[in-house]
PDB file of C-alpha atoms in Angstrom:
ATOM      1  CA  UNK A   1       0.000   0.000   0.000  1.00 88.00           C
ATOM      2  CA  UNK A   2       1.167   3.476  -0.876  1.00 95.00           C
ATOM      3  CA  UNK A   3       2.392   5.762   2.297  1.00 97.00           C
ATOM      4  CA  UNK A   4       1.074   9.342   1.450  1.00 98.00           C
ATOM      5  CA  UNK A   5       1.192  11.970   3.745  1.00 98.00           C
ATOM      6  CA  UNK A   6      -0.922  15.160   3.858  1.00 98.00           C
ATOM      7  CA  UNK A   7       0.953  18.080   5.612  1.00 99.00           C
ATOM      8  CA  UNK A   8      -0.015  21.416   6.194  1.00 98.00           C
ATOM      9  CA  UNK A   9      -0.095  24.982   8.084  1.00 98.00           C
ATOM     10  CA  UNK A  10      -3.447  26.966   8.144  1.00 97.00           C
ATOM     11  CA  UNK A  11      -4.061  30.424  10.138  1.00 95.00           C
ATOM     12  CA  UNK A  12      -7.753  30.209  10.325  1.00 95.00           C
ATOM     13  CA  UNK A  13      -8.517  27.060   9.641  1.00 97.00           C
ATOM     14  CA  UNK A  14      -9.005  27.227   5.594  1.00 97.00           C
ATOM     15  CA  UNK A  15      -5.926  25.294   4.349  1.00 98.00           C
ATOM     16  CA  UNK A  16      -7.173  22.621   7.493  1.00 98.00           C
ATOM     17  CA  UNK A  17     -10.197  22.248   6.133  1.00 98.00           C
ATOM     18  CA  UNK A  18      -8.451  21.646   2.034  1.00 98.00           C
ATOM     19  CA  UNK A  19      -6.230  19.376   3.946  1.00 98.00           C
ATOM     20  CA  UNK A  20      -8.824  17.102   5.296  1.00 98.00           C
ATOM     21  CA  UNK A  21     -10.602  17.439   1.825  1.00 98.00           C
ATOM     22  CA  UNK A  22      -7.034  16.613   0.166  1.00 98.00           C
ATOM     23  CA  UNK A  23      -6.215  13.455   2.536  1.00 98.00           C
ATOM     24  CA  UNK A  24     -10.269  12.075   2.070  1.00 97.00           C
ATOM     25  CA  UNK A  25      -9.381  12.167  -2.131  1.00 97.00           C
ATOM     26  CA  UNK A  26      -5.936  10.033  -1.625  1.00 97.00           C
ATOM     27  CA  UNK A  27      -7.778   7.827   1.144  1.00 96.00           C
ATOM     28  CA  UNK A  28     -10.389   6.646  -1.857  1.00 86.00           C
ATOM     29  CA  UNK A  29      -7.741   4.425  -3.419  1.00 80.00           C
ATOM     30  CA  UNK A  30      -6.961   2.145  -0.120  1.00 84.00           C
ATOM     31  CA  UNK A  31      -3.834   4.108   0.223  1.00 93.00           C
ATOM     32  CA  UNK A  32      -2.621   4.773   4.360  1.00 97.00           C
ATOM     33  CA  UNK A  33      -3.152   8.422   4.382  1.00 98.00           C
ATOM     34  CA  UNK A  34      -1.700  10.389   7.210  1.00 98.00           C
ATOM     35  CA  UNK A  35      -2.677  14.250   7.795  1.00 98.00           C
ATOM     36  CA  UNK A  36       0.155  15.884   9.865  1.00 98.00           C
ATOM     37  CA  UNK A  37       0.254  19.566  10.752  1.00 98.00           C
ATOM     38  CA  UNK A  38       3.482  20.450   9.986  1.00 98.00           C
ATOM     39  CA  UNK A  39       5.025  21.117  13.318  1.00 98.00           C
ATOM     40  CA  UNK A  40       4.446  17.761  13.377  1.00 98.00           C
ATOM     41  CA  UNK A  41       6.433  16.971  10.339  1.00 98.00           C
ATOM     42  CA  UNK A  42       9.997  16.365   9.564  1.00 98.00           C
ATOM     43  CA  UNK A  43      12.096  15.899   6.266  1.00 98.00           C
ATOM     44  CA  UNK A  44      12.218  12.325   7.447  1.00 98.00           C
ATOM     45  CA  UNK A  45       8.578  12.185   7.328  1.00 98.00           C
ATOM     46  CA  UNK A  46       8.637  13.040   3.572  1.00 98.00           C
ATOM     47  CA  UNK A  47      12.033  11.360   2.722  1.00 98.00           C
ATOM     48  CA  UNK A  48       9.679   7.587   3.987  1.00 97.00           C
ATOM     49  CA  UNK A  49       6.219   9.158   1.999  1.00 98.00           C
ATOM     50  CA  UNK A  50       5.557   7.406  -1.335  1.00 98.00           C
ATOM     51  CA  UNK A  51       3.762  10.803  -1.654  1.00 98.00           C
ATOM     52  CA  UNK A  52       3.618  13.885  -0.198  1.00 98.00           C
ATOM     53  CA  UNK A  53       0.640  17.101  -0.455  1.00 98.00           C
ATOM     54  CA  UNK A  54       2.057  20.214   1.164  1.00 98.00           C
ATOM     55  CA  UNK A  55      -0.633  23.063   2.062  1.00 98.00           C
ATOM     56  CA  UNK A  56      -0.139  26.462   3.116  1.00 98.00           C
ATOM     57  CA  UNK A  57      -2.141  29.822   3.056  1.00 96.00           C
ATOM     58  CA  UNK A  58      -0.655  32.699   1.571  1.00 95.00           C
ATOM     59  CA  UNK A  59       0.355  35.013   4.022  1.00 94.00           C
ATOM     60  CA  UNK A  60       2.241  38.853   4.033  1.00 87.00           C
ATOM     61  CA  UNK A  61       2.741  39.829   0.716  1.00 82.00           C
ATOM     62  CA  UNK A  62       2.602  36.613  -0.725  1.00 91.00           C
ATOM     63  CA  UNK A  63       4.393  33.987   1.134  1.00 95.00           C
ATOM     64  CA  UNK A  64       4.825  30.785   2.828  1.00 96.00           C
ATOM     65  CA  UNK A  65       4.294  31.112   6.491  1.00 96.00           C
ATOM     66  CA  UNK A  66       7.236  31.928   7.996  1.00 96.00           C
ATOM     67  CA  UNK A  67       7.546  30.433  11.517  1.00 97.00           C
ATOM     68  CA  UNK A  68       6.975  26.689  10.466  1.00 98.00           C
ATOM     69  CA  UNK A  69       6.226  25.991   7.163  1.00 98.00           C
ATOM     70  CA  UNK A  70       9.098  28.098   5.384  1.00 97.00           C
ATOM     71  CA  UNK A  71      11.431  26.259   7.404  1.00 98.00           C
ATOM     72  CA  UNK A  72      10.227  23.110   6.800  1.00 98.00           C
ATOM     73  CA  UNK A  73      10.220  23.561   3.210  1.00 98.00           C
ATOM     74  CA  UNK A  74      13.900  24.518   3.411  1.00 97.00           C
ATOM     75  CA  UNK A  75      14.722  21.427   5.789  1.00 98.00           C
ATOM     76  CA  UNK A  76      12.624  18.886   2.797  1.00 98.00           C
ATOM     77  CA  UNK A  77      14.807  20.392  -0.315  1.00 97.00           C
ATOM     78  CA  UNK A  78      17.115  17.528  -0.197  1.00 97.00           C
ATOM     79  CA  UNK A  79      14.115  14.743  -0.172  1.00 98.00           C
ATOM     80  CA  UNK A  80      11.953  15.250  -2.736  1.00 98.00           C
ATOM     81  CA  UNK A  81      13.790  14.881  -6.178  1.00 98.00           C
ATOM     82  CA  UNK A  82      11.878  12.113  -7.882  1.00 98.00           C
ATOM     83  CA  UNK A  83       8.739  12.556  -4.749  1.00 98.00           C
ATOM     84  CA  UNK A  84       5.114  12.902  -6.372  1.00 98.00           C
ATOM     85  CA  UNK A  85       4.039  16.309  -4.764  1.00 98.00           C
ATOM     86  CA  UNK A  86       1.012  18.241  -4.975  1.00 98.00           C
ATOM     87  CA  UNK A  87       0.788  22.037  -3.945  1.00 98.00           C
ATOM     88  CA  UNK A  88      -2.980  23.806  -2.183  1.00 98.00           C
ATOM     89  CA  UNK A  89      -3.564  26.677  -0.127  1.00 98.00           C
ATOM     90  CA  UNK A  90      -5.983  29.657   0.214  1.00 96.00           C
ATOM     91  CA  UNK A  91      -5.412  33.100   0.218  1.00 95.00           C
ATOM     92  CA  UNK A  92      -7.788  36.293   1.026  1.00 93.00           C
ATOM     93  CA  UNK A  93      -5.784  38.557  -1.591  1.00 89.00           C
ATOM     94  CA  UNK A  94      -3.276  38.692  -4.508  1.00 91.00           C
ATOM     95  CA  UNK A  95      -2.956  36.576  -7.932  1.00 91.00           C
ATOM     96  CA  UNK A  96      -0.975  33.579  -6.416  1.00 93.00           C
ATOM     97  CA  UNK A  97       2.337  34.320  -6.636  1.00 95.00           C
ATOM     98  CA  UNK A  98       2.779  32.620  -3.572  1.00 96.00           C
ATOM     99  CA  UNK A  99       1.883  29.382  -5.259  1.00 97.00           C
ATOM    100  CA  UNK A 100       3.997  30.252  -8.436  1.00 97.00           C
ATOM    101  CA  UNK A 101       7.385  30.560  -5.821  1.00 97.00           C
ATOM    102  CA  UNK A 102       6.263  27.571  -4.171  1.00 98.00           C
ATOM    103  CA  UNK A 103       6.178  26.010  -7.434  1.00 98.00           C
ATOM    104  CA  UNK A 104       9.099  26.825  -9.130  1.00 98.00           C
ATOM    105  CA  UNK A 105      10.964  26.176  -5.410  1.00 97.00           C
ATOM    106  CA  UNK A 106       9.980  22.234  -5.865  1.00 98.00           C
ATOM    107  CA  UNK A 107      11.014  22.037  -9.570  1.00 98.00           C
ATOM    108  CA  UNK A 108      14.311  23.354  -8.584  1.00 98.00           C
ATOM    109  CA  UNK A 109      14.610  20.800  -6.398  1.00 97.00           C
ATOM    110  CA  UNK A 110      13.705  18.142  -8.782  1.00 98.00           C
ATOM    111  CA  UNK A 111       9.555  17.543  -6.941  1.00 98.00           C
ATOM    112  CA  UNK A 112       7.617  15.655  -9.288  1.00 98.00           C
ATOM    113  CA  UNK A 113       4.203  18.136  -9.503  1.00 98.00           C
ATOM    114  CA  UNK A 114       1.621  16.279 -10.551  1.00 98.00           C
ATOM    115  CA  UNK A 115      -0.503  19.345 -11.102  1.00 98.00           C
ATOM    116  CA  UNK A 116      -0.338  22.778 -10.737  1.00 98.00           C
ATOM    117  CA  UNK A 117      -0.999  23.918  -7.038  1.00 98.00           C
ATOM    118  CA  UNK A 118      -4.653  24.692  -5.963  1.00 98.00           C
ATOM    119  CA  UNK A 119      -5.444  27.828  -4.791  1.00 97.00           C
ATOM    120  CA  UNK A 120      -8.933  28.834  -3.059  1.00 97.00           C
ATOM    121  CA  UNK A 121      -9.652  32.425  -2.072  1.00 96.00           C
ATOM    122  CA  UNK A 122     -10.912  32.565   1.573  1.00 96.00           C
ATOM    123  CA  UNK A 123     -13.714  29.563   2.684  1.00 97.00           C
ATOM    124  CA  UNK A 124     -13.579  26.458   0.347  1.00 98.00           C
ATOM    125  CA  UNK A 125     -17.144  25.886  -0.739  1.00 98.00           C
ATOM    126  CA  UNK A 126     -18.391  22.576  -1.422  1.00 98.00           C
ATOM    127  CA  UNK A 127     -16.852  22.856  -4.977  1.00 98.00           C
ATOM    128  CA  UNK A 128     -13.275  24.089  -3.723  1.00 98.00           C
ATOM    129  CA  UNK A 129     -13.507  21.017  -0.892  1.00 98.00           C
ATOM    130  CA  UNK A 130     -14.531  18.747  -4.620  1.00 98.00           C
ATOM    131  CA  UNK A 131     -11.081  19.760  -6.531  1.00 98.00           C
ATOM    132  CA  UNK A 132      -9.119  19.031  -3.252  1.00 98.00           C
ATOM    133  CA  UNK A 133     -10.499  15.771  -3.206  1.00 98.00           C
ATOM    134  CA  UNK A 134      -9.601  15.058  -6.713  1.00 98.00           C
ATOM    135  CA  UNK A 135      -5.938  16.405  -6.037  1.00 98.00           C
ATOM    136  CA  UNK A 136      -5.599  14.442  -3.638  1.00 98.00           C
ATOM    137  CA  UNK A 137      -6.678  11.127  -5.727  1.00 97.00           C
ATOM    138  CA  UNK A 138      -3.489  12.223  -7.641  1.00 98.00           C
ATOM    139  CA  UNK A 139      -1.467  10.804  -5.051  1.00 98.00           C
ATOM    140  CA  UNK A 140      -3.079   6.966  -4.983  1.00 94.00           C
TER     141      UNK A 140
END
């Protein structure tokens, strides 16, 4: 059985709730599905992940949070060349640019995206919580 983990940061509870939605869609398959907030989350935790779905909201002027999940994403740079990886978070304002960074961070570190990262301004409605599902079927 495939080992995916689901880890995330959220501020108010949005990116949570696209996490859950995330880890139901890989669940589907019959993979073991584990949904971590990232403090809880190490490099080793991805390096043993068949696959991994980070989440973060977009915060400042468009960046990762910066008390855990920037440094986490530093500490997992060395661990995911070759790793199936999908990208989600919500923001309350910009264009995503956030997301693009994140993006291009994991190609430069050889990720393997397996779609562009899925971004939901404020609240995920039921049809936001439906494409989170489906990304996270891309993991199975």
């Amino acid at each position: 059985m495939k080992k995916i983990k689901v880890i995330y940061w959220s501020g108010t509870g949005n990116t949570e709730m696209m996490a859950k939605a995330v880890a139901d869609g890989a669940s589907s398959g019959g993979s073991v599905v584990e949904l971590l907030d990232v403090s809880k989350a190490s490099a080793d935790t991805v390096a043993q992940a068949d696959a991994v779905a980070l989440g973060c909201s977009a915060m400042g002027a468009e960046v990762l949070e910066e008390g855990e999940m920037e440094p986490f994403i530093e500490s997992i740079k060395g661990v995911v060349s070759g790793k199936p990886i999908v990208l989600f978070g919500s923001y309350g304002w910009g264009d995503g640019e956030w997301m693009r960074d994140w993006e291009a961070r994991m190609n430069s570190c050889g990720a393997n995206l397996l779609a562009d990262g899925l971004i939901i301004n404020e609240t995920p409605d039921a049809d936001a919580l439906e494409q989170c599902k489906n990304l996270g079927k891309l993991l199975r």
